[in-house]
CSV table of C-alpha atoms in Angstrom, one decimal:
chain,number,residue,atom,x,y,z
A,1,UNK,CA,-0.3,-40.9,55.6
A,2,UNK,CA,-1.9,-44.3,56.0
A,3,UNK,CA,0.2,-47.0,57.3
A,4,UNK,CA,-0.4,-49.3,54.3
A,5,UNK,CA,0.8,-46.6,51.9
A,6,UNK,CA,3.8,-45.8,54.0
A,7,UNK,CA,4.8,-49.5,54.0
A,8,UNK,CA,4.2,-49.7,50.3
A,9,UNK,CA,6.3,-46.6,49.6
A,10,UNK,CA,9.2,-47.9,51.8
A,11,UNK,CA,9.0,-51.4,50.2
A,12,UNK,CA,9.3,-49.9,46.7
A,13,UNK,CA,12.3,-47.8,47.7
A,14,UNK,CA,14.1,-50.7,49.3
A,15,UNK,CA,13.3,-53.1,46.5
A,16,UNK,CA,14.3,-50.6,43.8
A,17,UNK,CA,17.6,-49.9,45.6
A,18,UNK,CA,18.4,-53.6,45.9
A,19,UNK,CA,17.6,-54.2,42.2
A,20,UNK,CA,19.7,-51.3,41.1
A,21,UNK,CA,22.7,-52.4,43.2
A,22,UNK,CA,22.5,-56.0,41.9
A,23,UNK,CA,22.1,-54.8,38.3
A,24,UNK,CA,25.2,-52.6,38.6
A,25,UNK,CA,27.1,-55.6,40.1
A,26,UNK,CA,26.3,-57.8,37.0
A,27,UNK,CA,26.6,-54.9,34.5
A,28,UNK,CA,22.9,-54.9,33.4
A,29,UNK,CA,22.1,-51.2,32.7
A,30,UNK,CA,18.5,-51.8,31.7
A,31,UNK,CA,17.8,-53.6,34.9
A,32,UNK,CA,19.5,-50.9,36.8
A,33,UNK,CA,17.3,-48.3,35.2
A,34,UNK,CA,14.2,-50.3,36.2
A,35,UNK,CA,15.4,-50.5,39.8
A,36,UNK,CA,16.1,-46.8,39.8
A,37,UNK,CA,12.6,-46.1,38.5
A,38,UNK,CA,11.0,-48.4,41.2
A,39,UNK,CA,13.0,-46.6,43.9
A,40,UNK,CA,11.9,-43.2,42.5
A,41,UNK,CA,8.3,-44.3,42.4
A,42,UNK,CA,8.5,-45.3,46.1
A,43,UNK,CA,10.0,-41.9,47.0
A,44,UNK,CA,7.3,-40.1,45.1
A,45,UNK,CA,4.6,-42.2,46.7
A,46,UNK,CA,6.0,-41.3,50.1
A,47,UNK,CA,6.1,-37.6,49.2
A,48,UNK,CA,2.6,-37.6,47.9
A,49,UNK,CA,1.2,-39.4,50.9
A,50,UNK,CA,3.1,-37.1,53.2
A,51,UNK,CA,1.7,-34.0,51.5
A,52,UNK,CA,-1.8,-35.4,51.7
A,53,UNK,CA,-1.4,-35.9,55.4
A,54,UNK,CA,-0.1,-32.3,55.8
A,55,UNK,CA,-3.2,-30.8,54.2
A,56,UNK,CA,-5.6,-32.8,56.2
A,57,UNK,CA,-4.8,-30.9,59.5
């Protein structure tokens, strides 16, 4: 897994989680869903890159 992709995946996860928590605090369900989607995309990017790294060896 390249360092750039690892950082991007972690940044998406952290940003998504922060957006989701703020949205819940201000009762904005649409924004919470967008934050959850961003967080999930970061998790999937990390999983994809991890799998690619496992198959290279």
